[in-house]
Amino acid sequence: LVAPSLQNDHPNKWVACDTNPPPHEAVIMGIPWDTTHFDVGDTIRLFWSSHRTTNGGGVPIPGTEVWFELELTDDHRTAGMAEIKIEPFDPLITEPGLIPNNGSGLAYYRLYKAAGPTGKSASRAVRIDLIRPNGSTCLGTALGE
């Protein structure tokens, strides 16, 4: 299965202070609809872990290994995409985002068929940088800008 992709808009395809939407509002991973393998009623379980490296390598940061579950609907099929927000922002995005020289998140998903075998996707590493060039951070108002 195809790896999930970052849906936040950034020229370098990573999470940064100028990402749209801003990272403190949402970090969104997308799973493109696979007409061969997906059916309405199947379940996607997206796994996420945060890392101290830019490529998702090494041991995950403690407390950042989570998963999110989503049942596929007609809306996902029509849109051609299922989207999952990575939350909570703190620590899943803040922990790797405040590491000098950046950290990352590593995401993959498992497909659980309503009827039939399961499957696992390829992994996607997402670089995370919440430190502006002047040294300030972009944590949002909830955590202090």
C-alpha positions as a LaTeX table, in Angstrom:
\begin{tabular}{lrrr}
\hline
Residue & $x$ (\AA) & $y$ (\AA) & $z$ (\AA) \\
\hline
Leu1 & 0.00 & 0.00 & 0.00 \\
Val2 & 1.12 & 3.55 & $-0.75$ \\
Ala3 & 2.67 & 5.57 & 2.09 \\
Pro4 & 0.58 & 8.30 & 3.72 \\
Ser5 & 1.42 & 11.87 & 2.70 \\
Leu6 & 1.58 & 15.19 & 4.51 \\
Gln7 & $-1.44$ & 17.32 & 3.56 \\
Asn8 & $-0.15$ & 20.58 & 5.07 \\
Asp9 & 1.07 & 22.87 & 2.31 \\
His10 & 4.79 & 23.63 & 2.39 \\
Pro11 & 7.25 & 23.97 & $-0.53$ \\
Asn12 & 9.65 & 21.46 & 1.05 \\
Lys13 & 6.87 & 19.00 & 2.00 \\
Trp14 & 7.61 & 19.15 & 5.73 \\
Val15 & 6.06 & 20.72 & 8.83 \\
Ala16 & 7.45 & 24.20 & 9.52 \\
Cys17 & 6.36 & 27.55 & 10.88 \\
Asp18 & 5.10 & 28.67 & 7.45 \\
Thr19 & 3.13 & 25.47 & 6.83 \\
Asn20 & $-0.52$ & 25.93 & 5.88 \\
Pro21 & $-2.46$ & 25.24 & 8.03 \\
Pro22 & $-0.04$ & 26.24 & 10.79 \\
Pro23 & 1.28 & 23.19 & 12.65 \\
His24 & $-0.30$ & 24.23 & 15.98 \\
Glu25 & $-3.72$ & 24.21 & 14.24 \\
Ala26 & $-3.34$ & 20.85 & 12.50 \\
Val27 & $-0.83$ & 18.40 & 11.09 \\
Ile28 & $-2.72$ & 16.24 & 8.62 \\
Met29 & $-1.67$ & 12.96 & 7.06 \\
Gly30 & $-3.54$ & 11.84 & 3.96 \\
Ile31 & $-4.17$ & 8.34 & 2.69 \\
Pro32 & $-5.09$ & 8.27 & $-1.00$ \\
Trp33 & $-8.08$ & 6.11 & $-1.89$ \\
Asp34 & $-6.86$ & 2.84 & $-3.37$ \\
Thr35 & $-9.54$ & 1.52 & $-5.74$ \\
Thr36 & $-7.93$ & $-1.93$ & $-5.75$ \\
His37 & $-7.71$ & $-2.45$ & $-1.99$ \\
Phe38 & $-10.09$ & $-0.05$ & $-0.21$ \\
Asp39 & $-13.82$ & $-0.47$ & 0.32 \\
Val40 & $-16.33$ & 1.58 & 2.28 \\
Gly41 & $-16.51$ & 0.05 & 5.76 \\
Asp42 & $-12.83$ & $-0.94$ & 5.89 \\
Thr43 & $-10.76$ & 0.49 & 8.74 \\
Ile44 & $-7.48$ & 2.38 & 8.49 \\
Arg45 & $-5.19$ & 2.47 & 11.52 \\
Leu46 & $-2.49$ & 5.12 & 11.09 \\
Phe47 & 0.58 & 4.70 & 13.30 \\
Trp48 & 2.73 & 7.73 & 14.25 \\
Ser49 & 5.98 & 8.06 & 16.19 \\
Ser50 & 8.14 & 11.15 & 16.73 \\
His51 & 11.93 & 10.99 & 16.34 \\
Arg52 & 15.07 & 13.03 & 17.08 \\
Thr53 & 16.31 & 12.55 & 13.50 \\
Thr54 & 15.06 & 14.21 & 10.29 \\
Asn55 & 14.29 & 10.88 & 8.59 \\
Gly56 & 12.24 & 8.98 & 11.19 \\
Gly57 & 15.25 & 6.88 & 12.16 \\
Gly58 & 16.32 & 5.75 & 15.57 \\
Val59 & 14.31 & 5.07 & 18.70 \\
Pro60 & 11.00 & 7.01 & 19.00 \\
Ile61 & 10.81 & 9.82 & 21.54 \\
Pro62 & 9.16 & 8.37 & 24.67 \\
Gly63 & 5.41 & 9.00 & 24.79 \\
Thr64 & 5.02 & 9.69 & 21.07 \\
Glu65 & 4.07 & 6.28 & 19.69 \\
Val66 & 0.34 & 6.49 & 18.95 \\
Trp67 & $-2.23$ & 5.31 & 16.46 \\
Phe68 & $-5.44$ & 6.76 & 15.01 \\
Glu69 & $-8.32$ & 4.72 & 13.62 \\
Leu70 & $-10.71$ & 5.73 & 10.85 \\
Glu71 & $-13.52$ & 3.84 & 9.13 \\
Leu72 & $-13.57$ & 4.50 & 5.39 \\
Thr73 & $-16.76$ & 6.13 & 4.10 \\
Asp74 & $-18.35$ & 7.15 & 0.80 \\
Asp75 & $-17.04$ & 10.67 & 1.47 \\
His76 & $-13.45$ & 9.37 & 1.52 \\
Arg77 & $-14.01$ & 7.48 & $-1.74$ \\
Thr78 & $-15.57$ & 10.56 & $-3.41$ \\
Ala79 & $-12.77$ & 12.85 & $-2.18$ \\
Gly80 & $-10.13$ & 10.29 & $-3.18$ \\
Met81 & $-8.45$ & 10.80 & 0.19 \\
Ala82 & $-8.86$ & 9.96 & 3.87 \\
Glu83 & $-7.29$ & 12.50 & 6.22 \\
Ile84 & $-6.15$ & 12.00 & 9.80 \\
Lys85 & $-5.04$ & 14.77 & 12.17 \\
Ile86 & $-1.94$ & 14.02 & 14.21 \\
Glu87 & $-2.77$ & 15.13 & 17.73 \\
Pro88 & $-2.18$ & 16.18 & 20.40 \\
Phe89 & 0.19 & 18.83 & 19.07 \\
Asp90 & 2.17 & 18.60 & 22.32 \\
Pro91 & 4.10 & 16.26 & 22.46 \\
Leu92 & 3.68 & 14.61 & 19.01 \\
Ile93 & 4.73 & 17.66 & 16.99 \\
Thr94 & 6.41 & 19.90 & 19.59 \\
Glu95 & 8.91 & 17.30 & 20.83 \\
Pro96 & 10.56 & 16.67 & 17.43 \\
Gly97 & 9.91 & 20.22 & 16.22 \\
Leu98 & 11.99 & 21.90 & 18.93 \\
Ile99 & 15.09 & 19.76 & 18.37 \\
Pro100 & 17.96 & 21.82 & 16.92 \\
Asn101 & 18.51 & 20.68 & 13.31 \\
Asn102 & 14.95 & 19.25 & 13.39 \\
Gly103 & 13.26 & 16.01 & 14.26 \\
Ser104 & 10.58 & 14.10 & 12.41 \\
Gly105 & 7.47 & 12.04 & 12.56 \\
Leu106 & 7.19 & 8.58 & 11.03 \\
Ala107 & 3.79 & 7.44 & 9.74 \\
Tyr108 & 2.39 & 4.30 & 8.17 \\
Tyr109 & $-0.99$ & 2.64 & 8.22 \\
Arg110 & $-2.55$ & $-0.77$ & 8.31 \\
Leu111 & $-5.70$ & $-1.58$ & 6.36 \\
Tyr112 & $-8.22$ & $-3.80$ & 8.10 \\
Lys113 & $-10.71$ & $-5.11$ & 5.57 \\
Ala114 & $-14.35$ & $-5.54$ & 6.57 \\
Ala115 & $-13.98$ & $-8.88$ & 4.75 \\
Gly116 & $-10.56$ & $-10.12$ & 3.68 \\
Pro117 & $-6.88$ & $-9.84$ & 4.54 \\
Thr118 & $-5.16$ & $-6.83$ & 6.12 \\
Gly119 & $-2.30$ & $-4.91$ & 4.53 \\
Lys120 & 0.45 & $-2.53$ & 5.66 \\
Ser121 & 1.59 & 0.61 & 3.85 \\
Ala122 & 5.05 & 1.92 & 3.18 \\
Ser123 & 6.30 & 4.43 & 5.79 \\
Arg124 & 6.64 & 8.18 & 5.36 \\
Ala125 & 9.03 & 10.35 & 7.36 \\
Val126 & 7.97 & 13.98 & 7.84 \\
Arg127 & 10.61 & 16.48 & 8.92 \\
Ile128 & 9.37 & 18.85 & 11.66 \\
Asp129 & 10.87 & 22.29 & 12.34 \\
Leu130 & 9.11 & 24.65 & 14.76 \\
Ile131 & 12.08 & 27.01 & 15.20 \\
Arg132 & 12.11 & 30.21 & 13.13 \\
Pro133 & 15.37 & 31.53 & 11.65 \\
Asn134 & 15.50 & 34.23 & 14.37 \\
Gly135 & 15.35 & 31.54 & 17.10 \\
Ser136 & 11.71 & 32.08 & 18.14 \\
Thr137 & 9.22 & 29.22 & 17.89 \\
Cys138 & 5.79 & 28.72 & 16.32 \\
Leu139 & 3.98 & 26.82 & 19.04 \\
Gly140 & 0.71 & 28.74 & 18.76 \\
Thr141 & $-1.18$ & 30.66 & 21.40 \\
Ala142 & $-2.10$ & 27.60 & 23.48 \\
Leu143 & 1.56 & 26.83 & 24.26 \\
Gly144 & 2.96 & 30.33 & 23.90 \\
Glu145 & 4.27 & 31.75 & 20.63 \\
\hline
\end{tabular}
